[in-house]
Amino acid sequence: MNSDRVREGSRPTAERAGEGHGTGRAHGKAILLGEHTVVHGTPAIAFPLPALSARGVAHRDRPGVARENLAGQHFRFVAGGIGTQERASSGAHVAVEEALRRWGLAGEVVEVALDCEIPPARGLGSSAACAAAAVRAVADLYDRTIDSDALYEVVQCGEQFAHGRASGVDASTAVANGPIWFRTGAARELAIGLDATLVIADTGVSGATQHAVAAVRRKLETDQRAAKRLLERATDLVESAAADLAAGHAESLGKTLLEFQELLTELGVSTPEIDTLVTAAHDAGAFGAKLTGGGLGGCVLALTDTGDDAARVRAALSRAGAARTWIVPTRGAQP
Ligand code: MEV
Protein backbone atom coordinates (compact mmCIF):
# COMPACT_ATOMS: atom_id res chain seq x y z
CA MET A 1 0.00 0.00 0.00
CA ASN A 2 2.86 2.34 0.50
CA SER A 3 5.91 1.76 -1.63
CA ASP A 4 7.69 4.80 -0.21
CA ARG A 5 7.63 3.67 3.37
CA VAL A 6 11.03 3.57 4.98
CA ARG A 7 12.25 -0.03 4.69
CA GLU A 8 12.75 -1.92 7.88
CA GLY A 9 11.86 -5.51 8.70
CA SER A 10 11.41 -6.85 12.20
CA ARG A 11 14.87 -8.38 12.34
CA PRO A 12 17.10 -5.30 12.91
CA THR A 13 15.38 -4.43 16.21
CA ALA A 14 13.96 -7.79 17.28
CA GLU A 15 16.75 -9.62 19.03
CA ARG A 16 16.02 -13.32 19.44
CA ALA A 17 15.67 -14.12 23.09
CA GLY A 18 15.93 -17.87 22.83
CA GLU A 19 13.54 -20.79 22.76
CA GLY A 20 9.98 -20.13 23.88
CA HIS A 21 9.92 -16.36 23.80
CA GLY A 22 10.56 -13.44 21.46
CA THR A 23 11.61 -9.83 21.91
CA GLY A 24 11.00 -6.60 20.02
CA ARG A 25 11.82 -2.95 20.36
CA ALA A 26 10.56 0.34 18.90
CA HIS A 27 11.15 4.03 19.60
CA GLY A 28 9.10 7.13 20.34
CA LYS A 29 8.66 10.09 18.02
CA ALA A 30 8.48 13.86 17.97
CA ILE A 31 6.50 15.68 15.31
CA LEU A 32 8.55 18.66 14.13
CA LEU A 33 5.45 20.24 12.62
CA GLY A 34 2.23 19.26 10.89
CA GLU A 35 0.36 17.67 13.83
CA HIS A 36 -3.41 17.92 13.68
CA THR A 37 -3.51 19.33 10.15
CA VAL A 38 -1.97 16.01 9.02
CA VAL A 39 -5.25 14.33 10.02
CA HIS A 40 -6.90 16.52 7.36
CA GLY A 41 -4.47 15.74 4.54
CA THR A 42 -1.53 18.13 4.98
CA PRO A 43 2.03 16.78 5.25
CA ALA A 44 3.91 16.45 8.54
CA ILE A 45 7.57 15.98 9.47
CA ALA A 46 8.49 13.69 12.36
CA PHE A 47 11.71 12.55 14.03
CA PRO A 48 12.30 9.19 15.72
CA LEU A 49 13.44 9.40 19.35
CA PRO A 50 15.94 6.53 19.59
CA ALA A 51 16.74 7.34 23.21
CA LEU A 52 13.13 6.68 24.25
CA SER A 53 12.09 3.13 23.54
CA ALA A 54 9.52 0.46 24.26
CA ARG A 55 10.57 -3.18 24.64
CA GLY A 56 8.30 -6.16 24.36
CA VAL A 57 8.72 -9.79 25.44
CA ALA A 58 6.27 -12.36 24.04
CA HIS A 59 5.64 -15.86 25.43
CA ARG A 60 3.34 -18.59 24.38
CA ASP A 61 0.93 -18.30 27.28
CA ARG A 62 1.98 -20.38 30.27
CA PRO A 63 -0.24 -19.34 33.17
CA GLY A 64 1.54 -19.39 36.50
CA VAL A 65 5.08 -19.36 35.08
CA ALA A 66 7.20 -16.53 36.52
CA ARG A 67 8.19 -13.84 34.03
CA GLU A 68 11.00 -11.28 34.06
CA ASN A 69 10.50 -8.50 36.55
CA LEU A 70 10.16 -5.56 34.18
CA ALA A 71 11.03 -2.15 35.60
CA GLY A 72 9.57 1.23 34.67
CA GLN A 73 6.22 1.71 32.96
CA HIS A 74 5.09 -1.73 32.03
CA PHE A 75 1.97 -3.67 31.28
CA ARG A 76 0.95 -7.11 30.07
CA PHE A 77 -1.83 -8.55 28.01
CA VAL A 78 -2.83 -11.92 26.66
CA ALA A 79 -3.74 -11.96 22.97
CA GLY A 80 -5.17 -14.57 20.63
CA GLY A 81 -7.17 -17.67 21.46
CA ILE A 82 -10.52 -16.34 20.44
CA GLY A 83 -9.22 -14.30 17.50
CA THR A 84 -11.26 -11.17 18.22
CA GLN A 85 -10.41 -7.63 19.27
CA GLU A 86 -13.50 -7.29 21.49
CA ARG A 87 -11.62 -7.68 24.75
CA ALA A 88 -8.58 -5.59 23.67
CA SER A 89 -7.03 -3.58 26.48
CA SER A 90 -4.75 -1.28 24.46
CA GLY A 91 -3.59 -0.34 20.97
CA ALA A 92 -0.69 -2.79 21.37
CA HIS A 93 -3.17 -5.56 22.13
CA VAL A 94 -5.23 -4.72 19.00
CA ALA A 95 -2.08 -4.66 16.86
CA VAL A 96 -1.00 -8.10 18.11
CA GLU A 97 -4.48 -9.56 17.53
CA GLU A 98 -4.39 -8.20 14.00
CA ALA A 99 -0.89 -9.57 13.34
CA LEU A 100 -1.89 -13.05 14.63
CA ARG A 101 -4.97 -12.98 12.40
CA ARG A 102 -2.90 -12.03 9.34
CA TRP A 103 -0.42 -14.82 10.04
CA GLY A 104 -3.20 -17.40 10.40
CA LEU A 105 -2.36 -17.74 14.11
CA ALA A 106 -5.59 -16.39 15.59
CA GLY A 107 -5.97 -19.59 17.65
CA GLU A 108 -2.62 -19.06 19.42
CA VAL A 109 -2.54 -17.57 22.91
CA VAL A 110 0.36 -15.19 23.53
CA GLU A 111 1.33 -13.18 26.57
CA VAL A 112 3.11 -9.90 25.83
CA ALA A 113 4.92 -7.88 28.50
CA LEU A 114 5.87 -4.31 27.62
CA ASP A 115 8.43 -2.10 29.27
CA CYS A 116 8.05 1.43 27.96
CA GLU A 117 10.31 4.35 28.84
CA ILE A 118 8.29 6.76 26.67
CA PRO A 119 6.00 8.75 28.97
CA PRO A 120 2.36 8.12 28.02
CA ALA A 121 -0.02 10.91 26.99
CA ARG A 122 2.82 13.31 26.19
CA GLY A 123 2.64 13.31 22.39
CA LEU A 124 5.84 11.25 22.11
CA GLY A 125 4.32 8.22 20.43
CA SER A 126 4.22 5.78 23.34
CA SER A 127 1.16 3.89 22.08
CA ALA A 128 2.56 3.35 18.56
CA ALA A 129 5.96 2.35 19.94
CA CYS A 130 4.37 -0.15 22.36
CA ALA A 131 2.33 -1.64 19.52
CA ALA A 132 5.37 -1.93 17.23
CA ALA A 133 7.52 -3.48 19.99
CA ALA A 134 4.74 -5.95 20.87
CA VAL A 135 4.21 -7.04 17.25
CA ARG A 136 7.96 -7.41 16.69
CA ALA A 137 8.20 -9.54 19.83
CA VAL A 138 5.40 -11.80 18.60
CA ALA A 139 6.99 -11.96 15.13
CA ASP A 140 10.23 -12.99 16.80
CA LEU A 141 8.45 -15.64 18.89
CA TYR A 142 6.90 -17.24 15.78
CA ASP A 143 9.96 -16.62 13.61
CA ARG A 144 8.01 -14.40 11.22
CA THR A 145 9.54 -11.57 9.24
CA ILE A 146 7.37 -8.49 9.10
CA ASP A 147 8.32 -5.70 6.72
CA SER A 148 7.77 -2.06 7.55
CA ASP A 149 4.59 -1.74 5.45
CA ALA A 150 2.91 -4.67 7.20
CA LEU A 151 4.15 -3.49 10.60
CA TYR A 152 2.79 0.00 9.88
CA GLU A 153 -0.61 -1.45 8.98
CA VAL A 154 -1.04 -3.50 12.15
CA VAL A 155 0.33 -0.72 14.38
CA GLN A 156 -2.11 1.66 12.69
CA CYS A 157 -4.99 -0.68 13.64
CA GLY A 158 -3.87 -0.21 17.25
CA GLU A 159 -3.61 3.55 16.81
CA GLN A 160 -7.18 3.76 15.49
CA PHE A 161 -8.28 1.87 18.60
CA ALA A 162 -6.25 4.09 20.94
CA HIS A 163 -6.81 7.50 19.33
CA GLY A 164 -9.88 7.32 17.10
CA ARG A 165 -9.09 8.72 13.68
CA ALA A 166 -5.26 8.63 13.65
CA SER A 167 -3.40 9.97 10.59
CA GLY A 168 -0.71 7.28 10.76
CA VAL A 169 2.20 9.63 11.39
CA ASP A 170 2.88 8.08 14.82
CA ALA A 171 2.77 4.51 13.44
CA SER A 172 5.02 5.48 10.52
CA THR A 173 7.63 7.16 12.71
CA ALA A 174 7.65 4.27 15.21
CA VAL A 175 8.83 1.94 12.42
CA ALA A 176 11.10 4.43 10.58
CA ASN A 177 14.89 4.57 10.59
CA GLY A 178 15.18 8.34 10.45
CA PRO A 179 13.23 11.59 10.09
CA ILE A 180 10.24 11.26 7.78
CA TRP A 181 7.96 13.29 5.57
CA PHE A 182 4.46 11.88 5.99
CA ARG A 183 1.26 12.57 4.06
CA THR A 184 -2.02 10.60 3.76
CA GLY A 185 -0.61 7.25 4.79
CA ALA A 186 2.67 7.46 2.86
CA ALA A 187 6.08 8.13 4.41
CA ARG A 188 9.48 8.84 2.92
CA GLU A 189 12.87 9.52 4.42
CA LEU A 190 13.76 13.17 4.69
CA ALA A 191 17.10 14.70 3.70
CA ILE A 192 18.63 16.49 6.69
CA GLY A 193 21.40 19.01 6.09
CA LEU A 194 20.95 20.81 9.39
CA ASP A 195 23.24 20.37 12.40
CA ALA A 196 21.04 21.60 15.21
CA THR A 197 19.36 20.34 18.35
CA LEU A 198 15.78 19.67 19.28
CA VAL A 199 15.15 20.21 22.97
CA ILE A 200 11.95 18.48 24.04
CA ALA A 201 10.31 19.56 27.28
CA ASP A 202 7.43 17.92 29.12
CA THR A 203 4.81 20.34 30.51
CA GLY A 204 4.03 17.67 33.11
CA VAL A 205 0.39 17.77 32.04
CA SER A 206 -1.19 14.75 30.35
CA GLY A 207 -2.51 15.44 26.87
CA ALA A 208 -5.53 13.70 25.38
CA THR A 209 -4.91 13.17 21.68
CA GLN A 210 -8.34 11.74 20.89
CA HIS A 211 -10.08 14.67 22.58
CA ALA A 212 -7.78 17.22 20.89
CA VAL A 213 -8.26 15.64 17.44
CA ALA A 214 -12.05 15.74 17.88
CA ALA A 215 -11.96 19.39 19.02
CA VAL A 216 -9.89 20.40 15.98
CA ARG A 217 -12.27 18.53 13.67
CA ARG A 218 -15.27 20.40 15.12
CA LYS A 219 -13.42 23.69 14.72
CA LEU A 220 -12.52 23.03 11.07
CA GLU A 221 -16.04 21.85 10.27
CA THR A 222 -17.70 24.95 11.66
CA ASP A 223 -15.85 27.37 9.35
CA GLN A 224 -14.94 25.85 6.00
CA ARG A 225 -13.26 29.01 4.69
CA ALA A 226 -11.06 29.33 7.75
CA ALA A 227 -10.31 25.59 7.50
CA LYS A 228 -9.12 25.94 3.89
CA ARG A 229 -6.90 28.88 4.81
CA LEU A 230 -5.41 27.09 7.83
CA LEU A 231 -4.74 23.84 5.96
CA GLU A 232 -3.13 25.63 3.02
CA ARG A 233 -0.99 27.63 5.43
CA ALA A 234 0.01 24.43 7.24
CA THR A 235 1.08 22.80 3.97
CA ASP A 236 3.20 25.84 3.05
CA LEU A 237 4.87 25.82 6.46
CA VAL A 238 5.69 22.09 6.35
CA GLU A 239 7.10 22.42 2.82
CA SER A 240 9.20 25.38 3.88
CA ALA A 241 10.45 23.43 6.93
CA ALA A 242 11.53 20.51 4.73
CA ALA A 243 13.50 22.88 2.48
CA ASP A 244 15.18 24.49 5.52
CA LEU A 245 16.05 21.09 7.01
CA ALA A 246 17.69 20.07 3.73
CA ALA A 247 19.54 23.37 3.28
CA GLY A 248 20.59 23.77 6.93
CA HIS A 249 18.70 27.04 7.54
CA ALA A 250 18.08 26.98 11.28
CA GLU A 251 16.84 30.56 11.73
CA SER A 252 14.25 30.29 9.01
CA LEU A 253 13.13 26.89 10.33
CA GLY A 254 12.77 28.35 13.82
CA LYS A 255 10.46 31.10 12.49
CA THR A 256 8.39 28.45 10.72
CA LEU A 257 8.01 26.50 13.96
CA LEU A 258 6.77 29.64 15.73
CA GLU A 259 4.28 30.25 12.92
CA PHE A 260 3.03 26.68 13.19
CA GLN A 261 2.61 27.19 16.93
CA GLU A 262 0.39 30.23 16.14
CA LEU A 263 -1.66 28.03 13.82
CA LEU A 264 -2.03 25.35 16.51
CA THR A 265 -3.07 28.05 18.98
CA GLU A 266 -5.75 29.16 16.52
CA LEU A 267 -6.88 25.53 16.33
CA GLY A 268 -7.29 25.60 20.12
CA VAL A 269 -4.77 22.95 21.20
CA SER A 270 -2.21 25.10 23.01
CA THR A 271 -2.43 25.73 26.77
CA PRO A 272 -0.93 28.26 29.20
CA GLU A 273 1.71 25.68 30.23
CA ILE A 274 2.71 25.14 26.61
CA ASP A 275 2.80 28.90 25.96
CA THR A 276 5.04 29.43 29.01
CA LEU A 277 7.58 26.87 27.76
CA VAL A 278 7.50 28.22 24.18
CA THR A 279 8.22 31.74 25.49
CA ALA A 280 10.96 30.50 27.85
CA ALA A 281 12.71 28.67 24.99
CA HIS A 282 12.47 31.69 22.71
CA ASP A 283 13.74 34.09 25.41
CA ALA A 284 16.70 31.76 26.04
CA GLY A 285 17.73 32.02 22.40
CA ALA A 286 15.98 29.10 20.67
CA PHE A 287 15.41 29.63 16.94
CA GLY A 288 11.80 28.64 17.50
CA ALA A 289 9.54 26.44 19.60
CA LYS A 290 6.10 24.90 19.48
CA LEU A 291 4.01 22.14 21.00
CA THR A 292 4.64 18.68 19.61
CA GLY A 293 1.98 15.97 19.28
CA GLY A 294 -1.65 16.32 20.24
CA GLY A 295 -1.30 19.32 22.57
CA LEU A 296 -3.75 20.24 25.37
CA GLY A 297 -0.84 19.22 27.61
CA GLY A 298 2.08 17.04 26.56
CA CYS A 299 5.38 18.38 25.26
CA VAL A 300 7.04 21.38 23.67
CA LEU A 301 9.86 21.13 21.15
CA ALA A 302 12.49 23.88 20.72
CA LEU A 303 15.03 24.21 17.91
CA THR A 304 18.46 25.41 19.05
CA ASP A 305 22.05 25.44 17.93
CA THR A 306 24.20 22.57 19.17
CA GLY A 307 26.34 22.67 22.37
CA ASP A 308 25.99 25.55 24.83
CA ASP A 309 22.86 26.97 23.19
CA ALA A 310 20.99 23.71 23.65
CA ALA A 311 22.16 23.48 27.27
CA ARG A 312 21.01 27.07 27.95
CA VAL A 313 17.57 26.49 26.43
CA ARG A 314 17.23 23.20 28.29
CA ALA A 315 18.04 24.94 31.61
CA ALA A 316 15.57 27.74 30.83
CA LEU A 317 12.84 25.20 30.10
CA SER A 318 13.49 23.45 33.41
CA ARG A 319 13.37 26.78 35.27
CA ALA A 320 10.09 27.59 33.53
CA GLY A 321 8.53 24.42 34.92
CA ALA A 322 9.34 21.59 32.48
CA ALA A 323 8.95 18.27 34.29
CA ARG A 324 11.58 16.58 32.06
CA THR A 325 13.68 17.48 29.04
CA TRP A 326 15.37 15.47 26.28
CA ILE A 327 18.02 16.47 23.73
CA VAL A 328 17.76 15.17 20.15
CA PRO A 329 20.36 16.05 17.49
CA THR A 330 18.66 16.77 14.14
CA ARG A 331 21.28 14.70 12.32
CA GLY A 332 21.61 11.87 14.81
CA ALA A 333 17.97 10.82 15.05
CA GLN A 334 18.63 7.34 13.65
CA PRO A 335 17.60 4.53 15.98
C1 MEV B 1 -0.54 12.86 17.46
O1 MEV B 1 0.79 12.45 17.76
C2 MEV B 1 -0.57 13.59 16.14
C3 MEV B 1 -1.95 14.09 15.73
O2 MEV B 1 -1.75 14.81 14.50
C4 MEV B 1 -2.94 12.98 15.54
C5 MEV B 1 -2.64 12.12 14.32
O3 MEV B 1 -1.90 12.55 13.43
O4 MEV B 1 -3.18 11.01 14.27
C6 MEV B 1 -2.51 15.08 16.75
PDB file of N, CA, C and O and ligand atoms in Angstrom, residues 29 31 35-36 38-39 123 165-170 209 213 293-294, ligand 1:
ATOM      1  N   LYS A  29       8.550   9.127  19.127  1.00  0.00           N
ATOM      2  CA  LYS A  29       8.659  10.087  18.021  1.00  0.00           C
ATOM      3  C   LYS A  29       8.359  11.504  18.506  1.00  0.00           C
ATOM      4  O   LYS A  29       7.693  11.700  19.540  1.00  0.00           O
ATOM      5  N   ILE A  31       6.912  15.024  16.561  1.00  0.00           N
ATOM      6  CA  ILE A  31       6.496  15.680  15.313  1.00  0.00           C
ATOM      7  C   ILE A  31       7.126  17.073  15.289  1.00  0.00           C
ATOM      8  O   ILE A  31       6.950  17.860  16.227  1.00  0.00           O
ATOM      9  N   GLU A  35       1.369  18.408  13.047  1.00  0.00           N
ATOM     10  CA  GLU A  35       0.365  17.674  13.832  1.00  0.00           C
ATOM     11  C   GLU A  35      -1.000  18.325  13.674  1.00  0.00           C
ATOM     12  O   GLU A  35      -1.115  19.521  13.416  1.00  0.00           O
ATOM     13  N   HIS A  36      -1.997  17.540  13.834  1.00  0.00           N
ATOM     14  CA  HIS A  36      -3.412  17.915  13.679  1.00  0.00           C
ATOM     15  C   HIS A  36      -3.805  18.173  12.226  1.00  0.00           C
ATOM     16  O   HIS A  36      -4.711  17.517  11.723  1.00  0.00           O
ATOM     17  N   VAL A  38      -2.284  17.240   9.749  1.00  0.00           N
ATOM     18  CA  VAL A  38      -1.974  16.005   9.017  1.00  0.00           C
ATOM     19  C   VAL A  38      -3.186  15.063   8.980  1.00  0.00           C
ATOM     20  O   VAL A  38      -3.357  14.284   8.036  1.00  0.00           O
ATOM     21  N   VAL A  39      -4.036  15.156   9.996  1.00  0.00           N
ATOM     22  CA  VAL A  39      -5.253  14.330  10.021  1.00  0.00           C
ATOM     23  C   VAL A  39      -6.182  14.736   8.878  1.00  0.00           C
ATOM     24  O   VAL A  39      -6.997  13.948   8.402  1.00  0.00           O
ATOM     25  N   GLY A 123       2.422  13.013  23.808  1.00  0.00           N
ATOM     26  CA  GLY A 123       2.636  13.309  22.386  1.00  0.00           C
ATOM     27  C   GLY A 123       3.931  12.749  21.840  1.00  0.00           C
ATOM     28  O   GLY A 123       4.393  13.168  20.775  1.00  0.00           O
ATOM     29  N   ARG A 165      -9.597   8.569  15.049  1.00  0.00           N
ATOM     30  CA  ARG A 165      -9.086   8.716  13.682  1.00  0.00           C
ATOM     31  C   ARG A 165      -7.631   9.203  13.706  1.00  0.00           C
ATOM     32  O   ARG A 165      -7.348  10.398  13.799  1.00  0.00           O
ATOM     33  N   ALA A 166      -6.681   8.280  13.620  1.00  0.00           N
ATOM     34  CA  ALA A 166      -5.259   8.630  13.646  1.00  0.00           C
ATOM     35  C   ALA A 166      -4.750   8.753  12.217  1.00  0.00           C
ATOM     36  O   ALA A 166      -5.104   7.947  11.358  1.00  0.00           O
ATOM     37  N   SER A 167      -3.891   9.752  11.965  1.00  0.00           N
ATOM     38  CA  SER A 167      -3.399   9.971  10.594  1.00  0.00           C
ATOM     39  C   SER A 167      -2.453   8.872  10.142  1.00  0.00           C
ATOM     40  O   SER A 167      -2.310   8.620   8.951  1.00  0.00           O
ATOM     41  N   GLY A 168      -1.736   8.265  11.101  1.00  0.00           N
ATOM     42  CA  GLY A 168      -0.712   7.275  10.760  1.00  0.00           C
ATOM     43  C   GLY A 168       0.699   7.804  10.933  1.00  0.00           C
ATOM     44  O   GLY A 168       1.667   7.057  10.798  1.00  0.00           O
ATOM     45  N   VAL A 169       0.836   9.093  11.259  1.00  0.00           N
ATOM     46  CA  VAL A 169       2.197   9.630  11.385  1.00  0.00           C
ATOM     47  C   VAL A 169       2.930   8.995  12.567  1.00  0.00           C
ATOM     48  O   VAL A 169       4.134   8.715  12.483  1.00  0.00           O
ATOM     49  N   ASP A 170       2.220   8.708  13.666  1.00  0.00           N
ATOM     50  CA  ASP A 170       2.885   8.077  14.817  1.00  0.00           C
ATOM     51  C   ASP A 170       3.343   6.653  14.465  1.00  0.00           C
ATOM     52  O   ASP A 170       4.469   6.253  14.760  1.00  0.00           O
ATOM     53  N   THR A 209      -4.946  13.011  23.131  1.00  0.00           N
ATOM     54  CA  THR A 209      -4.910  13.172  21.676  1.00  0.00           C
ATOM     55  C   THR A 209      -6.292  13.020  21.061  1.00  0.00           C
ATOM     56  O   THR A 209      -6.701  13.836  20.221  1.00  0.00           O
ATOM     57  N   VAL A 213      -7.969  15.868  18.868  1.00  0.00           N
ATOM     58  CA  VAL A 213      -8.265  15.639  17.435  1.00  0.00           C
ATOM     59  C   VAL A 213      -9.741  15.928  17.161  1.00  0.00           C
ATOM     60  O   VAL A 213     -10.099  16.568  16.161  1.00  0.00           O
ATOM     61  N   GLY A 293       2.969  17.021  18.994  1.00  0.00           N
ATOM     62  CA  GLY A 293       1.983  15.967  19.277  1.00  0.00           C
ATOM     63  C   GLY A 293       0.587  16.552  19.366  1.00  0.00           C
ATOM     64  O   GLY A 293       0.269  17.550  18.733  1.00  0.00           O
ATOM     65  N   GLY A 294      -0.232  15.937  20.188  1.00  0.00           N
ATOM     66  CA  GLY A 294      -1.653  16.322  20.235  1.00  0.00           C
ATOM     67  C   GLY A 294      -1.948  17.623  20.961  1.00  0.00           C
ATOM     68  O   GLY A 294      -3.004  18.219  20.773  1.00  0.00           O
TER      69      GLY A 294
HETATM   70  C1  MEV B   1      -0.536  12.861  17.461  1.00  0.00           C
HETATM   71  O1  MEV B   1       0.787  12.453  17.764  1.00  0.00           O
HETATM   72  C2  MEV B   1      -0.568  13.589  16.144  1.00  0.00           C
HETATM   73  C3  MEV B   1      -1.945  14.093  15.731  1.00  0.00           C
HETATM   74  O2  MEV B   1      -1.747  14.807  14.504  1.00  0.00           O
HETATM   75  C4  MEV B   1      -2.936  12.979  15.542  1.00  0.00           C
HETATM   76  C5  MEV B   1      -2.644  12.117  14.319  1.00  0.00           C
HETATM   77  O3  MEV B   1      -1.895  12.551  13.426  1.00  0.00           O
HETATM   78  O4  MEV B   1      -3.180  11.015  14.273  1.00  0.00           O
HETATM   79  C6  MEV B   1      -2.511  15.078  16.751  1.00  0.00           C
END
